[in-house]
């Protein structure tokens, strides 16, 4: 469970050359922030949703529990909640690794 979470977090963090060392540590010596960092809005949103789904599984939440937790964030747009819920399901199906 650790590696997929670390890789997604690193892709969200490593967006400028200041993070080249971190990119190399996570993805190998040829990696750079420019080559692994996610800067496009859609890519970042997908990574965040996948992180939410992975972490929910890490904590052993059921789908119903996770769905309820998502309802407790009134300022989070529904589209973000739906993406996280879908990512949770995709983790369960083995589609997110």
Rosetta silent file (secondary structure, phi, psi, omega in degrees, C-alpha in Angstrom):
SEQUENCE: XXXXXXXXXXXXXXXXXXXXXXXXXXXXXXXXXXXXXXXXXXXXXXXXXXXXXXXXXXXXXXXXXXXXXXXXXXXXXXXXXXXXXXXXXXXXXXXXX
SCORE:     score description
SCORE:     0.000 S_00000001
   1 L     0.000  -25.400 -173.844    0.000    0.000    0.000 S_00000001
   2 H   -67.311  -49.596 -173.131    2.946    2.300    0.688 S_00000001
   3 H   -59.723  -48.519  179.599    4.467    2.593   -2.810 S_00000001
   4 H   -60.486  -35.557  179.295    1.321    3.690   -4.707 S_00000001
   5 H   -69.041  -46.376 -179.956    0.615    6.358   -2.099 S_00000001
   6 H   -61.112  -43.683 -178.607    4.190    7.673   -2.119 S_00000001
   7 H   -63.723  -42.195  179.500    4.324    7.797   -5.914 S_00000001
   8 H   -67.661  -42.329  177.722    1.084    9.748   -6.202 S_00000001
   9 H   -61.686  -42.319  179.207    2.084   12.164   -3.460 S_00000001
  10 H   -63.459  -39.359  178.710    5.466   12.696   -5.129 S_00000001
  11 H   -64.578  -31.727  176.691    3.823   13.424   -8.485 S_00000001
  12 H   -75.302  -33.510 -176.919    1.727   16.096   -6.758 S_00000001
  13 H   -82.935  -43.415 -171.854    4.738   17.568   -4.935 S_00000001
  14 L   -80.438   77.326 -178.087    7.461   17.346   -7.586 S_00000001
  15 L  -116.316   -4.789  178.766    6.372   20.144   -9.885 S_00000001
  16 L  -136.737  159.641 -177.747    9.465   22.366   -9.874 S_00000001
  17 H   -56.480  -22.709  178.011   13.209   21.724  -10.170 S_00000001
  18 H   -60.186  -19.129 -178.014   13.592   22.222   -6.414 S_00000001
  19 H  -104.847   14.784  178.526   12.074   18.754   -6.054 S_00000001
  20 H   -57.749  -40.769 -179.682   14.385   16.943   -8.492 S_00000001
  21 H   -62.885  -40.833  177.412   16.146   15.135   -5.627 S_00000001
  22 H   -64.917  -43.289  178.873   12.833   13.823   -4.308 S_00000001
  23 H   -58.611  -42.909  178.908   11.797   12.744   -7.813 S_00000001
  24 H   -65.330  -39.588 -179.796   15.062   10.821   -8.178 S_00000001
  25 H   -63.170  -39.032 -175.892   14.623    9.205   -4.767 S_00000001
  26 H   -86.049  -44.241 -170.172   11.144    7.970   -5.603 S_00000001
  27 H  -108.313   -2.931  178.385   11.306    7.275   -9.345 S_00000001
  28 L   112.660  164.673 -170.084   14.996    6.612  -10.008 S_00000001
  29 L   -64.469  -20.927  179.827   18.137    8.503  -10.915 S_00000001
  30 L   -89.804   -5.575 -177.850   16.892    9.655  -14.332 S_00000001
  31 L   -75.590  152.632  172.958   13.718   11.204  -12.955 S_00000001
  32 L  -143.073  165.297  178.112   13.212   14.927  -12.587 S_00000001
  33 H   -59.404  -37.894 -179.858   10.349   17.050  -11.412 S_00000001
  34 H   -64.500  -31.101 -176.857    9.665   17.974  -15.031 S_00000001
  35 H   -87.387  -22.250 -176.455    9.376   14.307  -16.014 S_00000001
  36 H  -118.052  -22.404 -175.636    7.179   13.049  -13.150 S_00000001
  37 L   -68.948  139.580  177.670    5.368   16.066  -11.707 S_00000001
  38 L   -97.192  117.815  179.667    1.708   16.519  -12.471 S_00000001
  39 L  -114.102  -21.386  179.191    0.855   20.105  -13.299 S_00000001
  40 L   -71.453  138.376 -177.380   -2.314   19.748  -15.379 S_00000001
  41 H   -53.527  -47.487 -177.365   -5.477   20.277  -13.355 S_00000001
  42 H   -62.966  -40.678  178.924   -7.088   17.021  -14.538 S_00000001
  43 H   -64.671  -43.395 -179.290   -3.983   14.974  -13.723 S_00000001
  44 H   -65.915  -40.091  179.081   -3.710   16.497  -10.260 S_00000001
  45 H   -63.725  -41.478  178.844   -7.414   15.933   -9.561 S_00000001
  46 H   -63.671  -44.432  178.983   -7.109   12.274  -10.598 S_00000001
  47 H   -62.324  -42.406  178.574   -4.060   11.765   -8.371 S_00000001
  48 H   -63.578  -41.909  179.025   -5.808   13.361   -5.386 S_00000001
  49 H   -64.343  -42.952  178.493   -8.883   11.180   -5.889 S_00000001
  50 H   -63.138  -39.969  176.243   -6.712    8.068   -6.160 S_00000001
  51 H   -60.275  -44.719  178.670   -4.879    9.035   -2.984 S_00000001
  52 H   -59.100  -45.408  179.673   -8.182    9.408   -1.174 S_00000001
  53 H   -64.612  -43.173  179.430   -9.298    5.979   -2.375 S_00000001
  54 H   -63.865  -44.171 -178.692   -5.993    4.315   -1.498 S_00000001
  55 H   -68.006  -38.427  177.247   -5.865    5.841    1.981 S_00000001
  56 H   -60.187  -40.852  176.931   -9.494    4.916    2.673 S_00000001
  57 H   -68.256  -38.772  178.565   -8.628    1.304    1.846 S_00000001
  58 H   -57.867  -38.937  179.042   -5.478    1.511    3.936 S_00000001
  59 L   -81.471   -1.768  176.983   -7.644    2.451    6.922 S_00000001
  60 L    75.491   24.351  179.655  -10.006   -0.418    6.151 S_00000001
  61 L   -71.875  145.546  170.789  -13.044    1.723    5.465 S_00000001
  62 L   -81.281  167.679  178.034  -16.050    0.181    3.793 S_00000001
  63 H   -61.970  -38.927  179.797  -17.557    1.906    0.782 S_00000001
  64 H   -64.875  -42.187  178.208  -20.471    3.078    2.921 S_00000001
  65 H   -63.164  -44.464 -179.938  -18.133    4.532    5.554 S_00000001
  66 H   -64.764  -43.233  178.208  -16.075    6.330    2.933 S_00000001
  67 H   -59.050  -41.855  178.294  -19.204    7.675    1.231 S_00000001
  68 H   -63.627  -46.091 -179.898  -20.418    9.009    4.576 S_00000001
  69 H   -56.801  -41.425  179.591  -17.058   10.657    5.319 S_00000001
  70 H   -60.929  -31.343  179.808  -17.201   12.404    1.955 S_00000001
  71 H   -71.641  -14.597 -176.459  -20.554   13.938    2.910 S_00000001
  72 L   -86.331    4.531  178.902  -18.959   15.611    5.947 S_00000001
  73 L  -112.195   83.293 -173.789  -16.937   18.014    3.779 S_00000001
  74 L   -66.417  -23.035 -178.000  -19.490   20.657    2.745 S_00000001
  75 L   -88.176   -9.607  178.889  -16.949   22.921    1.048 S_00000001
  76 L   -82.445  127.816 -179.653  -15.577   20.190   -1.220 S_00000001
  77 L   -59.791  147.790 -179.707  -17.288   20.235   -4.626 S_00000001
  78 H   -57.790  -36.325 -179.882  -19.483   17.238   -5.437 S_00000001
  79 H   -60.249  -36.302  178.340  -17.345   16.427   -8.489 S_00000001
  80 H   -69.286  -41.285  178.763  -14.329   15.939   -6.220 S_00000001
  81 H   -64.612  -42.368  179.084  -16.315   13.690   -3.891 S_00000001
  82 H   -63.646  -42.385  178.969  -17.606   11.613   -6.798 S_00000001
  83 H   -62.177  -41.614  178.909  -14.084   11.228   -8.186 S_00000001
  84 H   -65.459  -42.384  179.348  -12.809   10.061   -4.785 S_00000001
  85 H   -63.788  -43.056  177.479  -15.693    7.615   -4.423 S_00000001
  86 H   -63.887  -39.552  177.713  -15.056    6.243   -7.915 S_00000001
  87 H   -63.871  -38.749  176.184  -11.351    5.920   -7.135 S_00000001
  88 H   -56.607  -47.264  179.346  -12.254    3.976   -3.983 S_00000001
  89 H   -63.561  -40.281 -179.709  -14.223    1.538   -6.140 S_00000001
  90 H   -66.721  -34.232  175.347  -11.389    1.311   -8.671 S_00000001
  91 H   -63.433  -44.196 -179.416   -8.909    0.457   -5.908 S_00000001
  92 H   -61.027  -36.139 -179.932  -11.284   -2.280   -4.789 S_00000001
  93 L   -82.092   -5.865 -178.411  -11.450   -3.635   -8.354 S_00000001
  94 L    82.759   13.650 -178.779   -7.661   -3.557   -8.668 S_00000001
  95 L   -84.748  -16.666  176.517   -7.752   -0.827  -11.325 S_00000001
  96 L  -113.943  119.526 -178.629   -5.632    1.563   -9.224 S_00000001
  97 L  -129.274    0.000    0.000   -2.227    0.211   -8.317 S_00000001
